[in-house]
mmCIF file of C-alpha atoms and ligand atoms in Angstrom:
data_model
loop_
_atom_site.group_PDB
_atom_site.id
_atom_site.type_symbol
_atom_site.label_atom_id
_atom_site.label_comp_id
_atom_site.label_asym_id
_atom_site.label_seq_id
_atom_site.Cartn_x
_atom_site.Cartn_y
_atom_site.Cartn_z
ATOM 1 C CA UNK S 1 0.000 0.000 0.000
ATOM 2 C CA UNK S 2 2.825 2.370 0.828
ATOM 3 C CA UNK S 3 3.790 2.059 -3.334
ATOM 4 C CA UNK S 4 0.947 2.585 -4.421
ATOM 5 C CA UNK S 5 0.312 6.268 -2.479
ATOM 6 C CA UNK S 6 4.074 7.070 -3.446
ATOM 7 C CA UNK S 7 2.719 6.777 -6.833
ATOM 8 C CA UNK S 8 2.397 10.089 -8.457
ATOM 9 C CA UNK S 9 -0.853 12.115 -9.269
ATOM 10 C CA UNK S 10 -0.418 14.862 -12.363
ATOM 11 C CA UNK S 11 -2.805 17.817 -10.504
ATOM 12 C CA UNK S 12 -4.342 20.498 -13.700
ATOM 13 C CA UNK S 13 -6.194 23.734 -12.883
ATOM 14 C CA UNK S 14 -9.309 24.282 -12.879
ATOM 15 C CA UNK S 15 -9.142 25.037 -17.145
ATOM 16 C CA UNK S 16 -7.402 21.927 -17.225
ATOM 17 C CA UNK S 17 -4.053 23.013 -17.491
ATOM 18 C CA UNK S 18 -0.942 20.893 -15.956
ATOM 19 C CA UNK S 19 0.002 22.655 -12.681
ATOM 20 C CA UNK S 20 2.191 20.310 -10.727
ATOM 21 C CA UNK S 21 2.723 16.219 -9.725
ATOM 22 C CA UNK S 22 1.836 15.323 -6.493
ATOM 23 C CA UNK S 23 2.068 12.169 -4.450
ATOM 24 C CA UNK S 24 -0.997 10.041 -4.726
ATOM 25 C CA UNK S 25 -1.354 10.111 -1.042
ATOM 26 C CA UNK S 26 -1.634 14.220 -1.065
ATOM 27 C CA UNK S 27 -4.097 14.107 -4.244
ATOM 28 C CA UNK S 28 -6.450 12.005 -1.674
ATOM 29 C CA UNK S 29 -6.613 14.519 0.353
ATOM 30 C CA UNK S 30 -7.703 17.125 -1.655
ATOM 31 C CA UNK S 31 -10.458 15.004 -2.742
ATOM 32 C CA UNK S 32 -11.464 14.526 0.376
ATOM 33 C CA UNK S 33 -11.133 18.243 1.243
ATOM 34 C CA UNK S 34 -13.750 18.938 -1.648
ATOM 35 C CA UNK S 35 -10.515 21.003 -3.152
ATOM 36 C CA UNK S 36 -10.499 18.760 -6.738
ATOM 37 C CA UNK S 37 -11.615 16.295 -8.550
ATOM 38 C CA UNK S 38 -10.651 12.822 -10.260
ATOM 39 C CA UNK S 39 -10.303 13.178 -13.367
ATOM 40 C CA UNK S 40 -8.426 9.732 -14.264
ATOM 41 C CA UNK S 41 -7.563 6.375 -12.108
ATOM 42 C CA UNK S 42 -5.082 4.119 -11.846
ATOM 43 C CA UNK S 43 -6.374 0.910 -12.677
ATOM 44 C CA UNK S 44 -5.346 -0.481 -8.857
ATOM 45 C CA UNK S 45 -6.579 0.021 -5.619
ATOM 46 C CA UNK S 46 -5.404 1.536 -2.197
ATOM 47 C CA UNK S 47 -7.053 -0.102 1.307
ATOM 48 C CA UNK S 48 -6.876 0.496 4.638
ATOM 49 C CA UNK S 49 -8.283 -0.994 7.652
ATOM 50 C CA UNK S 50 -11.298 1.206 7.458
ATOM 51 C CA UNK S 51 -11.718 2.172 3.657
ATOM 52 C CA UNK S 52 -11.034 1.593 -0.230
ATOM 53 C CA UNK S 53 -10.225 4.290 -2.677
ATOM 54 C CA UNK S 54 -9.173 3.390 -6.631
ATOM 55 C CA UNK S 55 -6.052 5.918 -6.827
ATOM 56 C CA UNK S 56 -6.434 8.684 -8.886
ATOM 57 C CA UNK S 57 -3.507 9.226 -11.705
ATOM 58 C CA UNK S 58 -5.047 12.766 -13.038
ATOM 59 C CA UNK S 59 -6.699 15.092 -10.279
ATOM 60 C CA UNK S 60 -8.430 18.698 -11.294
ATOM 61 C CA UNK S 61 -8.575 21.361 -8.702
ATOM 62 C CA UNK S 62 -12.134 22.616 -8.577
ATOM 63 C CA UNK S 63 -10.530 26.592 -8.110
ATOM 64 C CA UNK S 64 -8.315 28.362 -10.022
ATOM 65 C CA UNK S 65 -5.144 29.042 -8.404
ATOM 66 C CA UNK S 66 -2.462 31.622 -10.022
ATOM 67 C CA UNK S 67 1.001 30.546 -10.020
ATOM 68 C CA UNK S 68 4.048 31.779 -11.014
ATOM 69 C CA UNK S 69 6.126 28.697 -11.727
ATOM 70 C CA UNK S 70 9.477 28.385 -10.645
ATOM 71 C CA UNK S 71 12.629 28.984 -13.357
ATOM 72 C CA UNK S 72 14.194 25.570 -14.341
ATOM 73 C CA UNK S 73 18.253 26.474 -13.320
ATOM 74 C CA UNK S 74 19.988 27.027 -16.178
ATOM 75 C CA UNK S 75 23.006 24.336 -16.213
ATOM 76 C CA UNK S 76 25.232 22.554 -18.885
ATOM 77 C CA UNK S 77 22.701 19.364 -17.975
ATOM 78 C CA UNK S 78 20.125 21.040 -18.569
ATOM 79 C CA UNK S 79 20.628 22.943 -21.657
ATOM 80 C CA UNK S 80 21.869 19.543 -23.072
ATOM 81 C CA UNK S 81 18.641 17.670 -22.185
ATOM 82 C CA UNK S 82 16.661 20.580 -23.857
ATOM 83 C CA UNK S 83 18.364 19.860 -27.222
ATOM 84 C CA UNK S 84 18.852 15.848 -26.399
ATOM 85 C CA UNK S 85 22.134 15.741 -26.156
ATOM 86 C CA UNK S 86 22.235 16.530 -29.931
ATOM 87 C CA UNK S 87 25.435 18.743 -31.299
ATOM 88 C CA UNK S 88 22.798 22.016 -32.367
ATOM 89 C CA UNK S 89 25.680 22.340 -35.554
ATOM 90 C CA UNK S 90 26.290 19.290 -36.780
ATOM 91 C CA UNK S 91 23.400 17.160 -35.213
ATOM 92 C CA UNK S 92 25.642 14.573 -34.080
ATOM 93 C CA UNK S 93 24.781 12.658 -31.575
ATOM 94 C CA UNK S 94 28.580 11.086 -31.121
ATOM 95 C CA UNK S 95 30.658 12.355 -28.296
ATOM 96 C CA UNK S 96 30.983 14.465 -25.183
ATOM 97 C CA UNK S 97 28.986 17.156 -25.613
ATOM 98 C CA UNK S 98 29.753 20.781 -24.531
ATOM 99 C CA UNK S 99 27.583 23.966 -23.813
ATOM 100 C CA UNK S 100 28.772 26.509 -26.922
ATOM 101 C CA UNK S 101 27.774 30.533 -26.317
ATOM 102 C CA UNK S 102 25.816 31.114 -30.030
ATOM 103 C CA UNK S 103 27.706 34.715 -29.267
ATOM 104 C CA UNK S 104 30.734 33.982 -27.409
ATOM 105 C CA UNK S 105 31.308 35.517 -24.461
ATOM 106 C CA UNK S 106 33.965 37.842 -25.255
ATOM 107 C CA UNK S 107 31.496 40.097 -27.500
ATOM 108 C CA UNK S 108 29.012 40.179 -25.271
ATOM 109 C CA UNK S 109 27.220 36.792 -24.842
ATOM 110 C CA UNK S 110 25.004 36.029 -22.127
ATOM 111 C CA UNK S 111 24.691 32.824 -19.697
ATOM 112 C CA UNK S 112 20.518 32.546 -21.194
ATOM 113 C CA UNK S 113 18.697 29.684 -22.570
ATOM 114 C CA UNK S 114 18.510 31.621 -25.835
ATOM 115 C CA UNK S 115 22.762 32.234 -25.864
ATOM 116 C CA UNK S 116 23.832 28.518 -24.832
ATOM 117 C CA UNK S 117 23.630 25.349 -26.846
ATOM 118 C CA UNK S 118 24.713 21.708 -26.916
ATOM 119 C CA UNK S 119 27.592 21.310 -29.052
ATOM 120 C CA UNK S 120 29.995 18.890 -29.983
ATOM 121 C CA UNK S 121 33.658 19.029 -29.311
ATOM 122 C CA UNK S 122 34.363 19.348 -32.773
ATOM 123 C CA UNK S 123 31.733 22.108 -33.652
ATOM 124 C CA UNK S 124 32.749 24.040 -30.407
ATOM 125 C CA UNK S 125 36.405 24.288 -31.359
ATOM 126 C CA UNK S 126 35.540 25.226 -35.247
ATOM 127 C CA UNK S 127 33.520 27.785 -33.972
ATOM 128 C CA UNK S 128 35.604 28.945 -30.982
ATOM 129 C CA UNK S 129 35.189 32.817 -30.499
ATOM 130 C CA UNK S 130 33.160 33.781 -33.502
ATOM 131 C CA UNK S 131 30.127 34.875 -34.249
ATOM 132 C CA UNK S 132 27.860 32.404 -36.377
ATOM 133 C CA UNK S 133 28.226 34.513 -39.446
ATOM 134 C CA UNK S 134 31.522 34.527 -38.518
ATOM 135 C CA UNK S 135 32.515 30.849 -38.679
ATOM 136 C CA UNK S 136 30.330 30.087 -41.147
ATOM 137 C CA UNK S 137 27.728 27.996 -39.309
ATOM 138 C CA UNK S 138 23.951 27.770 -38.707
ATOM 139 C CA UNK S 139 22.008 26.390 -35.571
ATOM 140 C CA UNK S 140 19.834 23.217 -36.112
ATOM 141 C CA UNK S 141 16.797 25.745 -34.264
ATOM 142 C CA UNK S 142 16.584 28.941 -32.151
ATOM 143 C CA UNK S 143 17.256 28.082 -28.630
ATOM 144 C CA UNK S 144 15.126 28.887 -26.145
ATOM 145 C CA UNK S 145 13.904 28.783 -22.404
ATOM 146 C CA UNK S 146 12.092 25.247 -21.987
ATOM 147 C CA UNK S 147 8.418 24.964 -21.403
ATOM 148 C CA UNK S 148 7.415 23.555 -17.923
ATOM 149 C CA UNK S 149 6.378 20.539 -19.549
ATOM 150 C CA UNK S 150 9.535 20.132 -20.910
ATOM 151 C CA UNK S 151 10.325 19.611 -17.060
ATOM 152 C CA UNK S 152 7.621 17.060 -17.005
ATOM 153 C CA UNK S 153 8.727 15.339 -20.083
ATOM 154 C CA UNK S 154 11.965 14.978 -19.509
ATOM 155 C CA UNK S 155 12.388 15.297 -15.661
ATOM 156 C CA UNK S 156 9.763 13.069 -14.177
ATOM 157 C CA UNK S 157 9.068 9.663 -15.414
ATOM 158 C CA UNK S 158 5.152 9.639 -16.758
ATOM 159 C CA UNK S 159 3.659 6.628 -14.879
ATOM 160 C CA UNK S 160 0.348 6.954 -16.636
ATOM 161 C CA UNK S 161 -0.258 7.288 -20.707
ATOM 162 C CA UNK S 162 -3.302 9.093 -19.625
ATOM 163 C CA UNK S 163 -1.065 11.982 -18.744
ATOM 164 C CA UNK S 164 0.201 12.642 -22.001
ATOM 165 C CA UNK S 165 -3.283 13.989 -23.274
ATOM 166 C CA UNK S 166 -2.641 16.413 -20.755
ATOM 167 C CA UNK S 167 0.865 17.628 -21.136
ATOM 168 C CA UNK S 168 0.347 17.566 -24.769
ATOM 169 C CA UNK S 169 3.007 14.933 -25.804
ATOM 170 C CA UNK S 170 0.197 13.467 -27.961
HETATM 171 ZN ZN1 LIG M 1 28.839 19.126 -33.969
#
């Protein structure tokens, strides 16, 4: 039984909208606070001594709540796992991969999502401190600052298909 309420529980607004994962053990109570609703179950079942409950996978708050979500940290890992650990020059997926400023540093280049890039060892040194024009080169895509359910995607493991609907992986 203790599993099973460790399980996770994908919570959406009140429009339906992915807010946050929760354990399936705090998504029972806010059923039984009247504070959401089930919107999709597990296909097993949690008992206690005293009662049964089929545990939800996909809960809906019944009140809108405002939230400012937090900033995923920008770090090498990271901006790697946004492009999949794919070289954003060459699209190689060989090698250690390095973080490569798209303006280097030394004219001005920012630490941002929209400045940093996976890159290949090979690509980063060919490029070194140039501009794209520069050195000649071209980015796979633009890089920018991942959605939140990139963070979903790619952070937590989905232990429900159901979810995808939801987080629009479909
Ligand atoms: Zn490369």
């Amino acid at each position: 039984m203790v599993g099973s309420l460790n399980r996770t529980c994908l919570v959406l607004n009140q429009n339906y909208e992915p807010l946050s994962i929760t354990q399936v053990k705090r998504a029972l109570c806010l059923i039984y606070l009247g504070k959401a609703e089930i919107v999709e179950q597990y296909g097993f079942g949690i008992h206690t001594v005293s009662n049964s409950f089929t545990a939800p996978s996909i809960l809906r708050l019944l009140y809108f709540i405002h939230i400012k979500r937090p900033n995923l940290p920008l770090t090498k890992r990271n901006i790697l796992k946004r492009d999949k650990y794919i070289c954003q020059y060459c699209g190689t997926k060989n090698g250690p991969m390095t973080t490569d400023h798209v303006i280097p540093k030394k004219l001005g280049g920012k630490d941002t999502w929209e400045n940093l890039v996976c890159a290949c060892v090979k690509c980063n040194n060919r490029k070194g401190e140039r501009t794209l024009e520069q050195a000649d080169m071209e980015l796979l895509r633009h890089p920018k600052r991942p959605h939140f359910f990139f963070i979903v995607h790619n952070l937590v493991r989905i232990p429900d298909p159901k979810w995808k609907q939801y987080l629009f992986l479909e």
